[in-house]
Amino acid sequence: MKRLIASAMLALSLGAAAPASAFEPESTDTIKLMVADWSSMLIDTEILNIILSTYGYSVETVVADDSARYPGFETGDLTIALETWQTTQDKPFTKSLATGNVLDMGELGPHAKEEWWYPSYMEEKCPGLPDWKALKNCAEAFSSPETAPKGRYLGAPVSWGGFDEERVKALDLPFEVVHAGTEAAMFAELQSAYERKAPIILWVYQPHWVPSVFSGSFVKFPPYEEACYTDPSWGENKTAAHDCGKPEGWIKKMAWAGGEKVWPCAYDIVRKFTLDGKELGDLVYEVDVKGRAVNEVAMEWAKTNEAKWRSWAACAEK
Amino acid sequence: MADVLARPKDATGGHGLWIGLALTLVVVAASLLMPASFTHLSDQALLPVSDWVGAGMNWFARDAAIFGIKIADLTRALAAAAQMPIDWLKFMLADGWVKGAGFNKVHLAPPLSWLGVILTAALLGLRLSGRGLAVLTLLAGAYLVFFGLWASAMTTLASVVICVVAALVLGLAMGIWAYRSAHAEIWLRAVMNVMQTVPIFSYLLPTLLLFGYGPSAALFATVVYALPPMVHATVLALRSVPSETLELARMTGCSRAQTLWKVELPVAAPRLAIGLNQVVMMTLNMVIIASMIGAGGLGYDVLRALRRLDFGAGFEAGMGIVALAVVLDRLTQAAAHNQSTGQQGLWSRRDTLIAALLLIVPTVASLALPALSAWPGAWTLTTAPFWNGAVSLINQNFYEPLEAIRTGMLLGVMNPFRNLLQSAPWSLVLAALVLAGYALGGVRTALTVFLLLLFVLVTGYWQAAMSSIYLTVLSVALALAIGLPFGIWVSGHPRLHHPVQLALDTLQTLPTLVYLLPAVMLFRNGDFSALIAIVSYAVAPAVRYGMAGMAHVPSERIEAALMSGCTPWQSFRFVRLPAALPTLILGVNQTVMMALSMLVIAALVGTRELGQEVYTSLSRGETGPGIVAGLCVAAIALVADALLKSGALRAARHEGEAHA
């Protein structure tokens, strides 16, 4: 019986050895694509995985934490990451670039934004929104029994940073910052409040599915400038920094510098890889709201956009 | 700890209020009278232990070498070696033989058909135990297939099997070593105690540094986590072998190896099975955390579902983990049981042939009939909309009364208690706990307690530790108040034993996050949700020990009480309760340990204490603070352990004297 199976397998493998493209990868070493735990990165990384492995590269996706990635890239444990957000990773990314072991591979395309956000039914209870000054007068509308009369602002997990305690103090907002333990716990609370039309104000970022499922707006703080975070005399409050909104900005691709010599063509493809914000937002929606599998959504994108990504891979399409 | 432990329970009684008031007064008076450095240690007095640990760990993972070989290279090689059997099992069970990827992906051979795997497992169950186990296995398998969880479940199974085998072999070896050498035992026990109590998040980062990112790092972390109970169980099991048996082995001229393999291990098998059960349970417990660092499988399905707030899908995947755990546990238990009763020849050569056919025929058939290899998505069942609807219904209709409960508890009990502990001068808390140690266990216990707390103090985690203690004490008090009476009640109803066991197993293997997030919807982020999470997890040992304590009361004593005309209450209060007390105190001990081990998970719903420090350092990639904060959790656990163990010893001695 076993022999039968073996011969069946052999027959199959001979029959199935479909001719791949004529391109021969520069190296058989495995390219390690880093994924963190949010959906957009899972999807675009899977798309890149499909593209690179179509050209015969040996590719592996590796789960790593957003902030814990840098040692991995400096030593070559990780090869490529498609998303590095300016909003949270600006400093460590710049620091890591300075070591010379890490490359800036250009922007992915979408614009990153994160800020205080409220559901639209709160506009009635707090007239004047989205201007931040309105929050000074209607903190009570956002309060919970243990924070009253102060408002309750639900911040992101502590490890994401974001300077919300400093912001509350600098802008003299009558709010208490409560940190959610995880993103899921944060949005569970949003869903709970939204179903009951109950007061809530919390940290939301995009590209993400939340702004497309729940209707609401971002609070408008004084726009961010670098000086706001470093220079106390800047802005509204002359004696404290952080008296402005959160930085918005790019999402960049990064890579291990040593890989440039190993897989020059793959690096070229990664440099050309871009998606626009709307496109990525729609893909995230398919996965997060409709509950479809990441690889299925990514493969669908790859099939409908084959001409596009083949044009990125000019070096492999000879 | 002892007086602190008693407090919340007393608070419900009459003079509890006075004790509470008196304590508050003492704290206030002390903080006014004492010099400032005795209430809050200044920063200069702290030692930068976490910097040292971080630097040491970085050196160890990057530059350290023995015989010119870098440690990191050794561990990487080990990781690659461990990856091989996982890949091989995954290829057999989950993925099949795949060549190429992306557009060139070709399936060369399908994985083993689910039908074959389930039937073979059921046959194994039938032979090892009987029809009951076979049916249970079939049901669990059907659940995984029909709910579309099969492929993920097999990915999980592949790594779980390797973890269990690794923890079993290592645990046995270390246990045998400890049993043979008293020197090794002291040393090993200390290491194991710390290993068991340091939260896994705190050594995840060093593991990643040493073993690289990916599934094998998850494997090593899991083995570290699941190893201690196996070592403890092995030592206990070997100790329990009667000396006459060993005498006999010596007289018949057995060599040392023969004695071990032919006499000691078979005789000890039933007790070893308890260790094995713990290993299986703890390994499956780790599935979620392992999937955070790249192990994939069911744990990953749970995380994904919860991220899109699909509680129903999360619950289904979580129950998949429970199904795997229960089947694996019952199969291994049955095997260990047969081993100890000396039943052999249960599995005949014919069975091997049948199993081979069962595996091969559906797998070959799946070439023509793909549904046999991957159950089509369109045919899967789901109950997710129902669960999601239920959560949302409860949220919309019962939020107000639940919110009232939460607010009352938070403002009336939790916040005042936390503030009391946090404002209490460290010198006072330290003195009280050391005194308690002295009263319960003498100088040695007092010294242990002192040194452990000193560590927490000088590393600068005292405030965070007080928050941890506050959360733990309250959760333990609640878990005991619910669990012990329930366990005691169940022990009197033998028909309930089986269903309660199953419920407890479910509670301990169903990933906490699955019910934690719905709890967050109703109770928001913060300490109250954390309290619920910890209580629901720590209640299991309370029930188990409640049942065990009552079951072990000698029946003669109960009869004697009956004959001397005791009412049922008197018999309970004066005969059974004192006899069960040592076991019950051990139950308290286990409940405390479980509660402490849940602190890190509780951090996921936004607590501010040691667990959060550990979790935050992990996500920031700071090795030093993560390890040191983790060691502080371990220190608290060891203090509680020292106090409660001495308490149990005293109770046992007392009980012995009363009946002497």
GROMACS .gro file of N, CA, C and O in nm, chain B residues 433-435 437-439 441-451:
model
   68
  751LEU      N    1   0.438   4.145   5.687
  751LEU     CA    2   0.451   4.017   5.618
  751LEU      C    3   0.562   3.932   5.678
  751LEU      O    4   0.548   3.810   5.692
  752VAL      N    5   0.672   3.996   5.715
  752VAL     CA    6   0.781   3.920   5.776
  752VAL      C    7   0.735   3.861   5.909
  752VAL      O    8   0.762   3.745   5.941
  753LEU      N    9   0.660   3.941   5.985
  753LEU     CA   10   0.606   3.892   6.113
  753LEU      C   11   0.513   3.773   6.091
  753LEU      O   12   0.520   3.672   6.161
  755GLY      N   13   0.527   3.569   5.849
  755GLY     CA   14   0.614   3.457   5.816
  755GLY      C   15   0.672   3.395   5.941
  755GLY      O   16   0.675   3.272   5.956
  756TYR      N   17   0.716   3.480   6.034
  756TYR     CA   18   0.775   3.429   6.158
  756TYR      C   19   0.672   3.351   6.239
  756TYR      O   20   0.698   3.241   6.287
  757ALA      N   21   0.551   3.408   6.249
  757ALA     CA   22   0.447   3.343   6.328
  757ALA      C   23   0.408   3.209   6.269
  757ALA      O   24   0.381   3.113   6.341
  759GLY      N   25   0.588   3.017   6.025
  759GLY     CA   26   0.689   2.917   5.990
  759GLY      C   27   0.825   2.938   6.053
  759GLY      O   28   0.918   2.867   6.019
  760GLY      N   29   0.838   3.036   6.144
  760GLY     CA   30   0.965   3.053   6.210
  760GLY      C   31   1.063   3.139   6.132
  760GLY      O   32   1.027   3.203   6.033
  761VAL      N   33   1.189   3.136   6.176
  761VAL     CA   34   1.290   3.228   6.124
  761VAL      C   35   1.313   3.209   5.975
  761VAL      O   36   1.325   3.304   5.899
  762ARG      N   37   1.318   3.084   5.931
  762ARG     CA   38   1.348   3.058   5.790
  762ARG      C   39   1.246   3.122   5.698
  762ARG      O   40   1.281   3.188   5.601
  763THR      N   41   1.118   3.099   5.729
  763THR     CA   42   1.012   3.156   5.647
  763THR      C   43   1.020   3.309   5.649
  763THR      O   44   1.010   3.374   5.545
  764ALA      N   45   1.043   3.363   5.770
  764ALA     CA   46   1.051   3.509   5.782
  764ALA      C   47   1.163   3.563   5.695
  764ALA      O   48   1.146   3.663   5.624
  765LEU      N   49   1.276   3.495   5.695
  765LEU     CA   50   1.391   3.541   5.616
  765LEU      C   51   1.361   3.533   5.467
  765LEU      O   52   1.391   3.626   5.391
  766THR      N   53   1.300   3.422   5.424
  766THR     CA   54   1.262   3.408   5.282
  766THR      C   55   1.174   3.525   5.240
  766THR      O   56   1.200   3.590   5.138
  767VAL      N   57   1.071   3.548   5.320
  767VAL     CA   58   0.977   3.655   5.288
  767VAL      C   59   1.050   3.788   5.279
  767VAL      O   60   1.031   3.866   5.185
  768PHE      N   61   1.139   3.813   5.376
  768PHE     CA   62   1.211   3.939   5.380
  768PHE      C   63   1.294   3.959   5.254
  768PHE      O   64   1.288   4.063   5.189
  769LEU      N   65   1.371   3.857   5.217
  769LEU     CA   66   1.460   3.871   5.101
  769LEU      C   67   1.381   3.892   4.973
  769LEU      O   68   1.417   3.976   4.889
   0.00000   0.00000   0.00000
